[in-house]
PDB file of C-alpha atoms in Angstrom:
ATOM      1  CA  MET A   1     -24.924  15.049 -22.657  1.00 46.00           C
ATOM      2  CA  ALA A   2     -22.232  15.021 -21.031  1.00 46.00           C
ATOM      3  CA  ALA A   3     -21.889  16.136 -17.763  1.00 48.00           C
ATOM      4  CA  ALA A   4     -20.384  15.272 -14.521  1.00 51.00           C
ATOM      5  CA  PRO A   5     -19.230  11.634 -13.931  1.00 52.00           C
ATOM      6  CA  HIS A   6     -21.109   9.346 -11.209  1.00 56.00           C
ATOM      7  CA  GLN A   7     -23.210  12.644 -11.043  1.00 74.00           C
ATOM      8  CA  ASP A   8     -27.401  11.803  -9.628  1.00 89.00           C
ATOM      9  CA  PRO A   9     -29.306  12.016 -13.076  1.00 93.00           C
ATOM     10  CA  ALA A  10     -32.645  12.408 -10.544  1.00 94.00           C
ATOM     11  CA  ASP A  11     -29.639  15.249  -9.115  1.00 93.00           C
ATOM     12  CA  ARG A  12     -29.709  17.060 -12.619  1.00 91.00           C
ATOM     13  CA  ALA A  13     -32.957  16.495 -13.117  1.00 92.00           C
ATOM     14  CA  GLY A  14     -33.914  18.589 -10.482  1.00 93.00           C
ATOM     15  CA  TYR A  15     -35.364  16.564  -8.111  1.00 94.00           C
ATOM     16  CA  ALA A  16     -34.715  17.200  -4.310  1.00 91.00           C
ATOM     17  CA  GLY A  17     -34.318  14.775  -1.781  1.00 91.00           C
ATOM     18  CA  HIS A  18     -35.040  12.388  -3.859  1.00 94.00           C
ATOM     19  CA  PRO A  19     -34.631   8.380  -3.104  1.00 96.00           C
ATOM     20  CA  PRO A  20     -31.800   6.789  -4.481  1.00 96.00           C
ATOM     21  CA  ARG A  21     -31.257   4.905  -7.462  1.00 97.00           C
ATOM     22  CA  MET A  22     -32.948   2.267  -8.337  1.00 97.00           C
ATOM     23  CA  GLY A  23     -32.088  -0.307 -11.017  1.00 97.00           C
ATOM     24  CA  PHE A  24     -32.209  -4.056 -12.227  1.00 97.00           C
ATOM     25  CA  PHE A  25     -28.744  -6.349 -11.947  1.00 98.00           C
ATOM     26  CA  THR A  26     -29.905  -8.828 -14.578  1.00 97.00           C
ATOM     27  CA  ASP A  27     -27.338 -12.653 -13.239  1.00 97.00           C
ATOM     28  CA  THR A  28     -27.509 -14.672 -16.493  1.00 96.00           C
ATOM     29  CA  SER A  29     -25.854 -17.796 -15.467  1.00 95.00           C
ATOM     30  CA  VAL A  30     -28.591 -18.009 -13.209  1.00 95.00           C
ATOM     31  CA  CYS A  31     -31.052 -17.799 -16.094  1.00 96.00           C
ATOM     32  CA  ILE A  32     -33.654 -20.983 -16.793  1.00 95.00           C
ATOM     33  CA  GLY A  33     -35.438 -19.224 -19.441  1.00 94.00           C
ATOM     34  CA  CYS A  34     -39.007 -19.120 -17.906  1.00 95.00           C
ATOM     35  CA  LYS A  35     -40.110 -16.160 -19.382  1.00 94.00           C
ATOM     36  CA  ALA A  36     -41.587 -15.413 -15.859  1.00 96.00           C
ATOM     37  CA  CYS A  37     -40.866 -11.917 -16.544  1.00 97.00           C
ATOM     38  CA  GLU A  38     -41.649 -11.281 -19.661  1.00 95.00           C
ATOM     39  CA  VAL A  39     -45.206 -12.316 -18.747  1.00 95.00           C
ATOM     40  CA  ALA A  40     -45.388 -10.576 -15.996  1.00 97.00           C
ATOM     41  CA  CYS A  41     -44.851  -6.936 -17.960  1.00 97.00           C
ATOM     42  CA  LYS A  42     -47.403  -7.718 -19.933  1.00 96.00           C
ATOM     43  CA  GLU A  43     -49.746  -8.630 -17.883  1.00 96.00           C
ATOM     44  CA  TRP A  44     -48.488  -5.834 -15.309  1.00 97.00           C
ATOM     45  CA  ASN A  45     -48.069  -2.766 -17.726  1.00 96.00           C
ATOM     46  CA  ALA A  46     -50.936  -4.139 -21.086  1.00 95.00           C
ATOM     47  CA  VAL A  47     -48.597  -4.721 -23.347  1.00 95.00           C
ATOM     48  CA  PRO A  48     -50.583  -6.156 -26.385  1.00 91.00           C
ATOM     49  CA  ALA A  49     -49.913  -9.959 -27.373  1.00 85.00           C
ATOM     50  CA  ASP A  50     -47.384 -10.233 -29.940  1.00 78.00           C
ATOM     51  CA  ALA A  51     -46.992 -13.075 -32.940  1.00 64.00           C
ATOM     52  CA  LEU A  52     -46.393 -16.059 -31.215  1.00 71.00           C
ATOM     53  CA  ASP A  53     -43.404 -17.680 -34.123  1.00 75.00           C
ATOM     54  CA  LEU A  54     -41.064 -19.856 -34.778  1.00 77.00           C
ATOM     55  CA  THR A  55     -37.996 -17.395 -34.802  1.00 79.00           C
ATOM     56  CA  GLY A  56     -35.644 -19.979 -36.490  1.00 79.00           C
ATOM     57  CA  MET A  57     -33.232 -18.852 -33.275  1.00 79.00           C
ATOM     58  CA  SER A  58     -34.048 -21.898 -30.486  1.00 80.00           C
ATOM     59  CA  TYR A  59     -37.083 -20.909 -27.467  1.00 83.00           C
ATOM     60  CA  ASP A  60     -36.705 -17.136 -28.641  1.00 86.00           C
ATOM     61  CA  ASN A  61     -39.553 -15.838 -29.693  1.00 84.00           C
ATOM     62  CA  THR A  62     -40.541 -12.504 -29.194  1.00 86.00           C
ATOM     63  CA  GLY A  63     -37.090 -11.617 -31.595  1.00 86.00           C
ATOM     64  CA  GLY A  64     -36.187  -8.946 -29.063  1.00 90.00           C
ATOM     65  CA  LEU A  65     -36.956  -5.886 -27.169  1.00 94.00           C
ATOM     66  CA  GLY A  66     -39.922  -3.661 -28.765  1.00 92.00           C
ATOM     67  CA  ALA A  67     -42.339  -1.448 -28.540  1.00 94.00           C
ATOM     68  CA  ASP A  68     -44.977  -4.859 -27.741  1.00 93.00           C
ATOM     69  CA  ASN A  69     -42.121  -6.504 -25.803  1.00 93.00           C
ATOM     70  CA  TRP A  70     -40.078  -4.571 -22.882  1.00 96.00           C
ATOM     71  CA  ARG A  71     -38.674  -7.444 -21.768  1.00 96.00           C
ATOM     72  CA  HIS A  72     -36.804 -10.522 -24.343  1.00 95.00           C
ATOM     73  CA  VAL A  73     -35.793 -13.107 -23.070  1.00 94.00           C
ATOM     74  CA  ALA A  74     -32.731 -14.969 -25.480  1.00 93.00           C
ATOM     75  CA  PHE A  75     -31.466 -18.456 -25.717  1.00 92.00           C
ATOM     76  CA  ILE A  76     -28.199 -19.009 -27.228  1.00 92.00           C
ATOM     77  CA  GLU A  77     -26.884 -22.313 -27.612  1.00 89.00           C
ATOM     78  CA  GLN A  78     -22.965 -22.518 -28.175  1.00 85.00           C
ATOM     79  CA  ARG A  79     -21.371 -26.358 -28.667  1.00 78.00           C
ATOM     80  CA  ARG A  80     -19.257 -25.407 -25.450  1.00 71.00           C
ATOM     81  CA  PRO A  81     -19.028 -26.635 -22.244  1.00 62.00           C
ATOM     82  CA  LEU A  82     -21.007 -25.017 -20.039  1.00 57.00           C
ATOM     83  CA  GLY A  83     -17.225 -24.086 -17.733  1.00 53.00           C
ATOM     84  CA  THR A  84     -15.079 -25.143 -15.790  1.00 52.00           C
ATOM     85  CA  ALA A  85     -15.705 -24.731 -12.414  1.00 49.00           C
ATOM     86  CA  HIS A  86     -13.469 -25.874  -9.849  1.00 50.00           C
ATOM     87  CA  THR A  87     -14.333 -27.389  -6.470  1.00 49.00           C
ATOM     88  CA  GLY A  88     -11.410 -28.111  -5.338  1.00 52.00           C
ATOM     89  CA  VAL A  89     -11.558 -31.426  -4.381  1.00 52.00           C
ATOM     90  CA  SER A  90     -11.120 -34.615  -6.399  1.00 59.00           C
ATOM     91  CA  HIS A  91     -12.554 -37.866  -6.205  1.00 58.00           C
ATOM     92  CA  ASP A  92     -12.036 -39.183  -9.597  1.00 62.00           C
ATOM     93  CA  ASP A  93     -10.083 -41.738  -6.964  1.00 67.00           C
ATOM     94  CA  LEU A  94     -13.180 -42.860  -5.629  1.00 65.00           C
ATOM     95  CA  ASP A  95     -15.865 -45.259  -7.146  1.00 69.00           C
ATOM     96  CA  VAL A  96     -18.879 -43.968  -5.801  1.00 59.00           C
ATOM     97  CA  LEU A  97     -21.747 -45.557  -7.905  1.00 62.00           C
ATOM     98  CA  ALA A  98     -20.192 -48.767  -5.408  1.00 69.00           C
ATOM     99  CA  LEU A  99     -19.995 -46.221  -2.643  1.00 64.00           C
ATOM    100  CA  ALA A 100     -23.964 -45.746  -2.929  1.00 60.00           C
ATOM    101  CA  GLY A 101     -24.380 -49.209  -3.881  1.00 62.00           C
ATOM    102  CA  GLN A 102     -23.288 -50.731  -0.651  1.00 63.00           C
ATOM    103  CA  GLY A 103     -26.993 -48.190   0.115  1.00 56.00           C
ATOM    104  CA  THR A 104     -24.485 -46.350   3.960  1.00 50.00           C
ATOM    105  CA  GLY A 105     -21.830 -45.669   1.715  1.00 49.00           C
ATOM    106  CA  ALA A 106     -19.511 -48.269   4.862  1.00 48.00           C
ATOM    107  CA  PRO A 107     -16.293 -47.909   2.853  1.00 49.00           C
ATOM    108  CA  GLU A 108     -15.508 -51.196   3.990  1.00 50.00           C
ATOM    109  CA  GLN A 109     -15.722 -52.514   0.209  1.00 47.00           C
ATOM    110  CA  ALA A 110     -14.475 -49.857  -0.992  1.00 45.00           C
ATOM    111  CA  PRO A 111     -10.216 -49.452  -1.058  1.00 46.00           C
ATOM    112  CA  ALA A 112      -8.235 -47.191   1.795  1.00 42.00           C
ATOM    113  CA  THR A 113      -7.075 -45.351  -0.984  1.00 45.00           C
ATOM    114  CA  GLY A 114      -9.456 -44.558  -3.970  1.00 43.00           C
ATOM    115  CA  THR A 115      -7.615 -46.977  -6.551  1.00 42.00           C
ATOM    116  CA  PRO A 116     -10.093 -49.570  -7.345  1.00 42.00           C
ATOM    117  CA  PRO A 117      -8.906 -53.586  -8.543  1.00 42.00           C
ATOM    118  CA  ALA A 118      -6.711 -53.007 -11.741  1.00 41.00           C
ATOM    119  CA  GLY A 119      -9.277 -55.227 -13.943  1.00 40.00           C
ATOM    120  CA  ASP A 120     -12.437 -53.149 -12.820  1.00 41.00           C
ATOM    121  CA  ILE A 121     -10.817 -49.731 -13.592  1.00 39.00           C
ATOM    122  CA  GLY A 122     -12.718 -47.324 -16.075  1.00 40.00           C
ATOM    123  CA  ALA A 123     -15.525 -50.007 -15.202  1.00 40.00           C
ATOM    124  CA  ASP A 124     -18.632 -48.261 -12.995  1.00 43.00           C
ATOM    125  CA  ARG A 125     -17.110 -45.511 -13.475  1.00 44.00           C
ATOM    126  CA  PRO A 126     -19.027 -42.862 -12.884  1.00 43.00           C
ATOM    127  CA  PRO A 127     -18.580 -39.693 -16.538  1.00 44.00           C
ATOM    128  CA  GLN A 128     -16.480 -37.143 -15.682  1.00 50.00           C
ATOM    129  CA  PRO A 129     -17.734 -33.894 -16.249  1.00 52.00           C
ATOM    130  CA  ASP A 130     -16.206 -32.762 -19.276  1.00 52.00           C
ATOM    131  CA  GLY A 131     -17.277 -35.437 -21.443  1.00 52.00           C
ATOM    132  CA  ARG A 132     -20.682 -34.932 -20.542  1.00 56.00           C
ATOM    133  CA  THR A 133     -22.381 -32.639 -23.198  1.00 57.00           C
ATOM    134  CA  GLU A 134     -20.374 -30.510 -25.405  1.00 68.00           C
ATOM    135  CA  LEU A 135     -23.699 -27.709 -25.199  1.00 77.00           C
ATOM    136  CA  ARG A 136     -24.553 -25.100 -23.676  1.00 84.00           C
ATOM    137  CA  TRP A 137     -27.391 -22.851 -23.083  1.00 87.00           C
ATOM    138  CA  LEU A 138     -26.870 -18.758 -22.536  1.00 93.00           C
ATOM    139  CA  MET A 139     -29.910 -17.184 -21.411  1.00 94.00           C
ATOM    140  CA  SER A 140     -30.249 -13.381 -20.321  1.00 95.00           C
ATOM    141  CA  SER A 141     -33.905 -11.450 -19.667  1.00 96.00           C
ATOM    142  CA  ASP A 142     -32.870  -8.599 -21.977  1.00 96.00           C
ATOM    143  CA  VAL A 143     -34.912  -4.962 -21.128  1.00 97.00           C
ATOM    144  CA  CYS A 144     -33.991  -1.152 -21.533  1.00 97.00           C
ATOM    145  CA  LYS A 145     -30.426   0.196 -20.240  1.00 97.00           C
ATOM    146  CA  HIS A 146     -32.216   3.179 -17.943  1.00 97.00           C
ATOM    147  CA  CYS A 147     -28.497   5.336 -19.296  1.00 96.00           C
ATOM    148  CA  THR A 148     -27.300   7.460 -16.933  1.00 95.00           C
ATOM    149  CA  GLU A 149     -26.669   9.798 -20.251  1.00 94.00           C
ATOM    150  CA  ALA A 150     -30.034   8.807 -22.274  1.00 94.00           C
ATOM    151  CA  ALA A 151     -30.150  10.261 -25.945  1.00 94.00           C
ATOM    152  CA  CYS A 152     -33.580   9.889 -25.820  1.00 95.00           C
ATOM    153  CA  LEU A 153     -33.951  12.624 -23.788  1.00 93.00           C
ATOM    154  CA  ASP A 154     -31.698  14.900 -25.343  1.00 91.00           C
ATOM    155  CA  VAL A 155     -33.822  14.435 -28.608  1.00 94.00           C
ATOM    156  CA  CYS A 156     -37.171  14.552 -27.417  1.00 96.00           C
ATOM    157  CA  PRO A 157     -38.851  17.678 -28.359  1.00 95.00           C
ATOM    158  CA  THR A 158     -42.349  16.702 -26.511  1.00 95.00           C
ATOM    159  CA  GLY A 159     -40.874  16.131 -22.713  1.00 94.00           C
ATOM    160  CA  SER A 160     -42.835  12.591 -23.219  1.00 95.00           C
ATOM    161  CA  LEU A 161     -39.427  11.161 -22.055  1.00 96.00           C
ATOM    162  CA  PHE A 162     -38.466  11.836 -18.468  1.00 96.00           C
ATOM    163  CA  ARG A 163     -36.472  11.507 -16.251  1.00 97.00           C
ATOM    164  CA  THR A 164     -38.035  10.384 -12.969  1.00 97.00           C
ATOM    165  CA  GLU A 165     -36.623  11.212  -8.902  1.00 97.00           C
ATOM    166  CA  PHE A 166     -36.221   7.080  -9.003  1.00 97.00           C
ATOM    167  CA  GLY A 167     -33.109   7.686 -11.973  1.00 96.00           C
ATOM    168  CA  THR A 168     -35.350   5.641 -14.579  1.00 97.00           C
ATOM    169  CA  VAL A 169     -36.806   6.893 -17.463  1.00 97.00           C
ATOM    170  CA  VAL A 170     -40.208   6.595 -18.412  1.00 96.00           C
ATOM    171  CA  VAL A 171     -42.111   7.652 -21.612  1.00 95.00           C
ATOM    172  CA  GLN A 172     -45.845   9.328 -20.865  1.00 94.00           C
ATOM    173  CA  GLU A 173     -47.330   7.936 -23.581  1.00 90.00           C
ATOM    174  CA  ASP A 174     -50.370  10.267 -23.552  1.00 92.00           C
ATOM    175  CA  ILE A 175     -47.528  13.509 -24.416  1.00 94.00           C
ATOM    176  CA  CYS A 176     -45.302  11.615 -27.371  1.00 95.00           C
ATOM    177  CA  ASN A 177     -46.301  13.201 -30.877  1.00 95.00           C
ATOM    178  CA  GLY A 178     -45.092   9.640 -33.034  1.00 94.00           C
ATOM    179  CA  CYS A 179     -41.960  12.043 -33.872  1.00 95.00           C
ATOM    180  CA  GLY A 180     -40.354   9.008 -33.767  1.00 94.00           C
ATOM    181  CA  TYR A 181     -36.044  10.890 -32.505  1.00 95.00           C
ATOM    182  CA  CYS A 182     -35.784   8.619 -29.815  1.00 95.00           C
ATOM    183  CA  ILE A 183     -35.644   5.396 -32.098  1.00 95.00           C
ATOM    184  CA  PRO A 184     -31.956   6.354 -33.710  1.00 94.00           C
ATOM    185  CA  ALA A 185     -31.253   7.925 -30.057  1.00 94.00           C
ATOM    186  CA  CYS A 186     -31.108   4.265 -28.273  1.00 95.00           C
ATOM    187  CA  PRO A 187     -27.766   3.121 -28.445  1.00 95.00           C
ATOM    188  CA  TYR A 188     -29.099  -0.101 -27.360  1.00 96.00           C
ATOM    189  CA  GLY A 189     -32.389  -0.200 -30.045  1.00 94.00           C
ATOM    190  CA  VAL A 190     -34.765  -0.215 -26.835  1.00 95.00           C
ATOM    191  CA  ILE A 191     -37.367   2.560 -28.019  1.00 94.00           C
ATOM    192  CA  ASP A 192     -40.018   1.478 -30.718  1.00 94.00           C
ATOM    193  CA  GLN A 193     -42.686   2.739 -31.966  1.00 94.00           C
ATOM    194  CA  ARG A 194     -46.347   0.491 -32.203  1.00 93.00           C
ATOM    195  CA  LYS A 195     -47.275   0.134 -35.309  1.00 88.00           C
ATOM    196  CA  ASP A 196     -50.747   0.884 -34.333  1.00 87.00           C
ATOM    197  CA  ASP A 197     -49.854   4.159 -32.978  1.00 89.00           C
ATOM    198  CA  GLY A 198     -47.394   5.563 -34.484  1.00 92.00           C
ATOM    199  CA  ARG A 199     -46.101   6.308 -30.217  1.00 95.00           C
ATOM    200  CA  ALA A 200     -42.634   5.000 -28.705  1.00 95.00           C
ATOM    201  CA  TRP A 201     -42.569   2.371 -25.684  1.00 96.00           C
ATOM    202  CA  LYS A 202     -40.409   0.625 -23.859  1.00 96.00           C
ATOM    203  CA  CYS A 203     -39.620  -0.290 -20.294  1.00 97.00           C
ATOM    204  CA  THR A 204     -40.482   1.868 -17.481  1.00 97.00           C
ATOM    205  CA  MET A 205     -39.239  -0.241 -14.461  1.00 97.00           C
ATOM    206  CA  CYS A 206     -43.024  -0.672 -13.212  1.00 97.00           C
ATOM    207  CA  TYR A 207     -42.967   3.472 -12.507  1.00 97.00           C
ATOM    208  CA  ASP A 208     -46.387   2.850 -10.661  1.00 96.00           C
ATOM    209  CA  ARG A 209     -45.141   0.646  -8.494  1.00 97.00           C
ATOM    210  CA  LEU A 210     -42.098   1.949  -7.319  1.00 96.00           C
ATOM    211  CA  GLY A 211     -43.999   4.853  -6.409  1.00 93.00           C
ATOM    212  CA  ALA A 212     -45.861   2.388  -3.696  1.00 95.00           C
ATOM    213  CA  GLY A 213     -43.017   1.374  -1.977  1.00 95.00           C
ATOM    214  CA  LEU A 214     -42.862  -2.791  -4.142  1.00 96.00           C
ATOM    215  CA  GLU A 215     -39.983  -4.051  -6.959  1.00 96.00           C
ATOM    216  CA  PRO A 216     -41.450  -4.215 -10.688  1.00 97.00           C
ATOM    217  CA  ALA A 217     -43.448  -7.278 -12.145  1.00 97.00           C
ATOM    218  CA  CYS A 218     -40.886  -8.764 -14.065  1.00 97.00           C
ATOM    219  CA  ALA A 219     -38.424  -9.058 -10.409  1.00 97.00           C
ATOM    220  CA  LYS A 220     -41.181  -9.946  -8.358  1.00 97.00           C
ATOM    221  CA  ALA A 221     -41.404 -12.998 -11.227  1.00 97.00           C
ATOM    222  CA  CYS A 222     -38.191 -14.309 -11.640  1.00 97.00           C
ATOM    223  CA  PRO A 223     -37.976 -17.200  -9.609  1.00 97.00           C
ATOM    224  CA  THR A 224     -34.622 -16.961 -10.130  1.00 96.00           C
ATOM    225  CA  ASP A 225     -33.105 -13.738  -8.648  1.00 96.00           C
ATOM    226  CA  SER A 226     -31.677 -13.646 -11.665  1.00 97.00           C
ATOM    227  CA  ILE A 227     -33.281  -9.934 -12.190  1.00 97.00           C
ATOM    228  CA  GLN A 228     -32.538  -8.994  -8.410  1.00 97.00           C
ATOM    229  CA  TYR A 229     -34.022  -4.983  -8.360  1.00 97.00           C
ATOM    230  CA  GLY A 230     -32.628  -2.418  -5.384  1.00 97.00           C
ATOM    231  CA  PRO A 231     -30.661   0.776  -5.516  1.00 97.00           C
ATOM    232  CA  LEU A 232     -28.769   0.310  -7.435  1.00 96.00           C
ATOM    233  CA  ASP A 233     -25.414   0.903  -5.654  1.00 96.00           C
ATOM    234  CA  GLU A 234     -26.530  -2.279  -3.706  1.00 97.00           C
ATOM    235  CA  LEU A 235     -26.750  -3.659  -6.895  1.00 97.00           C
ATOM    236  CA  ARG A 236     -22.926  -2.833  -7.891  1.00 97.00           C
ATOM    237  CA  GLU A 237     -22.112  -4.320  -4.724  1.00 97.00           C
ATOM    238  CA  ARG A 238     -23.615  -7.352  -5.327  1.00 97.00           C
ATOM    239  CA  ALA A 239     -22.173  -7.787  -9.150  1.00 97.00           C
ATOM    240  CA  ASP A 240     -19.342  -7.693  -8.034  1.00 97.00           C
ATOM    241  CA  ALA A 241     -19.164 -10.399  -5.065  1.00 97.00           C
ATOM    242  CA  ARG A 242     -21.143 -13.124  -7.739  1.00 97.00           C
ATOM    243  CA  LEU A 243     -18.543 -12.129 -10.584  1.00 97.00           C
ATOM    244  CA  ARG A 244     -15.673 -12.320  -8.488  1.00 96.00           C
ATOM    245  CA  THR A 245     -17.363 -15.849  -6.582  1.00 96.00           C
ATOM    246  CA  LEU A 246     -17.247 -17.211 -10.622  1.00 95.00           C
ATOM    247  CA  GLN A 247     -13.838 -16.337 -11.349  1.00 94.00           C
ATOM    248  CA  ASP A 248     -12.997 -17.974  -8.009  1.00 94.00           C
ATOM    249  CA  ALA A 249     -15.075 -21.169  -9.439  1.00 92.00           C
ATOM    250  CA  GLY A 250     -12.771 -20.974 -12.631  1.00 91.00           C
ATOM    251  CA  VAL A 251     -16.025 -19.364 -14.827  1.00 91.00           C
ATOM    252  CA  ASP A 252     -13.128 -16.846 -16.708  1.00 90.00           C
ATOM    253  CA  ASP A 253     -15.843 -15.734 -19.079  1.00 92.00           C
ATOM    254  CA  ALA A 254     -18.099 -14.218 -17.004  1.00 95.00           C
ATOM    255  CA  ARG A 255     -17.759 -10.591 -16.913  1.00 97.00           C
ATOM    256  CA  LEU A 256     -20.069  -7.623 -15.662  1.00 98.00           C
ATOM    257  CA  TYR A 257     -21.734  -5.454 -18.740  1.00 97.00           C
ATOM    258  CA  GLY A 258     -23.342  -1.820 -18.261  1.00 96.00           C
ATOM    259  CA  ARG A 259     -21.940  -1.950 -14.302  1.00 95.00           C
ATOM    260  CA  ASP A 260     -19.102   0.790 -14.809  1.00 93.00           C
ATOM    261  CA  PRO A 261     -19.699   4.380 -14.484  1.00 93.00           C
ATOM    262  CA  THR A 262     -17.314   5.844 -16.746  1.00 92.00           C
ATOM    263  CA  ASP A 263     -18.574   4.014 -20.041  1.00 92.00           C
ATOM    264  CA  GLY A 264     -19.921   5.531 -23.185  1.00 91.00           C
ATOM    265  CA  VAL A 265     -23.518   6.160 -21.459  1.00 93.00           C
ATOM    266  CA  GLY A 266     -21.939   6.706 -17.972  1.00 93.00           C
ATOM    267  CA  GLY A 267     -23.368   3.600 -16.838  1.00 93.00           C
ATOM    268  CA  ASP A 268     -26.522   1.545 -16.721  1.00 96.00           C
ATOM    269  CA  GLY A 269     -29.331   1.658 -14.333  1.00 96.00           C
ATOM    270  CA  ALA A 270     -30.080  -2.020 -15.484  1.00 97.00           C
ATOM    271  CA  PHE A 271     -27.198  -3.506 -16.140  1.00 97.00           C
ATOM    272  CA  PHE A 272     -26.328  -7.439 -16.574  1.00 97.00           C
ATOM    273  CA  LEU A 273     -23.017 -10.285 -15.313  1.00 97.00           C
ATOM    274  CA  LEU A 274     -22.652 -11.991 -19.290  1.00 97.00           C
ATOM    275  CA  LEU A 275     -21.062 -15.045 -19.334  1.00 95.00           C
ATOM    276  CA  ASP A 276     -19.771 -14.241 -23.150  1.00 94.00           C
ATOM    277  CA  GLU A 277     -19.114 -11.424 -25.458  1.00 95.00           C
ATOM    278  CA  PRO A 278     -21.558  -8.935 -25.067  1.00 96.00           C
ATOM    279  CA  GLU A 279     -22.284  -9.372 -29.210  1.00 96.00           C
ATOM    280  CA  THR A 280     -23.352 -12.710 -27.389  1.00 94.00           C
ATOM    281  CA  TYR A 281     -26.020 -11.373 -26.319  1.00 95.00           C
ATOM    282  CA  GLY A 282     -26.954  -9.538 -29.103  1.00 93.00           C
ATOM    283  CA  LEU A 283     -25.777  -6.142 -27.214  1.00 96.00           C
ATOM    284  CA  PRO A 284     -23.656  -3.145 -27.983  1.00 96.00           C
ATOM    285  CA  PRO A 285     -19.514  -4.503 -27.304  1.00 95.00           C
ATOM    286  CA  ASP A 286     -18.699  -0.112 -26.859  1.00 93.00           C
ATOM    287  CA  PRO A 287     -21.659   1.775 -26.168  1.00 93.00           C
ATOM    288  CA  VAL A 288     -21.453   6.021 -26.840  1.00 92.00           C
ATOM    289  CA  VAL A 289     -24.972   8.253 -25.729  1.00 90.00           C
ATOM    290  CA  THR A 290     -25.779   9.210 -29.229  1.00 84.00           C
ATOM    291  CA  THR A 291     -26.166  12.542 -28.753  1.00 81.00           C
ATOM    292  CA  ARG A 292     -22.309  13.448 -26.901  1.00 73.00           C
ATOM    293  CA  ASP A 293     -21.330  15.026 -30.649  1.00 70.00           C
ATOM    294  CA  LEU A 294     -24.698  17.644 -30.170  1.00 71.00           C
ATOM    295  CA  PRO A 295     -22.610  21.181 -28.234  1.00 69.00           C
ATOM    296  CA  GLY A 296     -19.450  20.693 -29.830  1.00 68.00           C
ATOM    297  CA  MET A 297     -21.227  20.334 -33.495  1.00 71.00           C
ATOM    298  CA  TRP A 298     -23.717  23.564 -32.139  1.00 70.00           C
ATOM    299  CA  ARG A 299     -20.701  25.243 -31.407  1.00 73.00           C
ATOM    300  CA  ARG A 300     -19.396  24.430 -34.869  1.00 76.00           C
ATOM    301  CA  VAL A 301     -22.083  25.559 -37.232  1.00 79.00           C
ATOM    302  CA  GLY A 302     -22.347  28.832 -34.808  1.00 79.00           C
ATOM    303  CA  LEU A 303     -18.751  29.303 -35.251  1.00 79.00           C
ATOM    304  CA  ALA A 304     -19.597  29.030 -39.606  1.00 84.00           C
ATOM    305  CA  ALA A 305     -22.559  30.727 -39.167  1.00 84.00           C
ATOM    306  CA  GLY A 306     -20.391  33.572 -37.782  1.00 85.00           C
ATOM    307  CA  ALA A 307     -18.239  33.210 -40.150  1.00 85.00           C
ATOM    308  CA  LEU A 308     -20.312  33.635 -43.313  1.00 87.00           C
ATOM    309  CA  ALA A 309     -21.565  36.636 -41.971  1.00 87.00           C
ATOM    310  CA  ALA A 310     -18.415  38.366 -41.145  1.00 86.00           C
ATOM    311  CA  ALA A 311     -17.243  37.942 -44.777  1.00 87.00           C
ATOM    312  CA  ALA A 312     -20.917  39.700 -46.011  1.00 88.00           C
ATOM    313  CA  VAL A 313     -20.402  43.231 -43.654  1.00 88.00           C
ATOM    314  CA  ALA A 314     -16.890  42.810 -45.244  1.00 86.00           C
ATOM    315  CA  ALA A 315     -18.164  42.229 -48.602  1.00 87.00           C
ATOM    316  CA  PHE A 316     -20.415  44.710 -48.273  1.00 86.00           C
ATOM    317  CA  VAL A 317     -18.681  47.250 -46.664  1.00 84.00           C
ATOM    318  CA  THR A 318     -16.339  46.835 -49.383  1.00 85.00           C
ATOM    319  CA  THR A 319     -18.923  47.454 -52.294  1.00 85.00           C
ATOM    320  CA  ARG A 320     -19.778  50.023 -50.885  1.00 78.00           C
ATOM    321  CA  ARG A 321     -16.268  51.854 -50.509  1.00 78.00           C
ATOM    322  CA  SER A 322     -15.542  51.501 -54.066  1.00 78.00           C
ATOM    323  CA  ARG A 323     -18.001  53.367 -55.310  1.00 71.00           C
TER     324      ARG A 323
END
């Protein structure tokens, strides 16, 4: 439901003196697709193994998030260069292979001006960065976004889904009755029912580890710090700085996704630095909390019911008077 902008969800849930809101910042620019996060998540949370099928989607054998995949590493192959990183220096006029062949890099055999003899132009030159490849791999570890405005919470009739003191959203599997209302309510298609028991399952951000002061298993296992865990405000500052660094280096397509607290879900507790459009990663470009219009709908239903009741009373009174 709609709430005051920037209001801490743990405050709204009634927690007094709660810890800061915790979250994930996933920097896809340093993801290497090792899938350690997927394995660590399954190991810690006892998520069942699923079929390791060949999906035809590069090295992606999970296909997407689901009841048995609380982390999903996407592999996107694109026929385009990785991007142009401007280093601020240029060695185009130096024959670095010739310098390396001297052992010490002593400049006595290198042209003082960096200009090779006319007959040697083009010989033994290092490959130019733009000519190396036309293929790039985008890799990203997706997860539940732990929305500020979580529609799954709004529609759960049993209270199985609840907001934690850390601002995250967790499913209590012993209370879930398998109604499935939360599944179409999620704007990201994250939450899912397990086929063998019908209950809903998703990432808990390792709620049990957070309570013990530990970071979630996926972040702990990530070897490149692509998945970073911490207070959400600090992660947002870190992400802003990382975005500036990439854009200053010439990676113009870099962008943050889910970081804005004024977006359609009030910002995500798990947000991303992407290197392309969100749709490329299978993410909706403008997610909106699906229960946003419910209060207005119920008001209109109430008005319509009141009007019908008034019309029925008026018809009854008119009929009585006419007799």
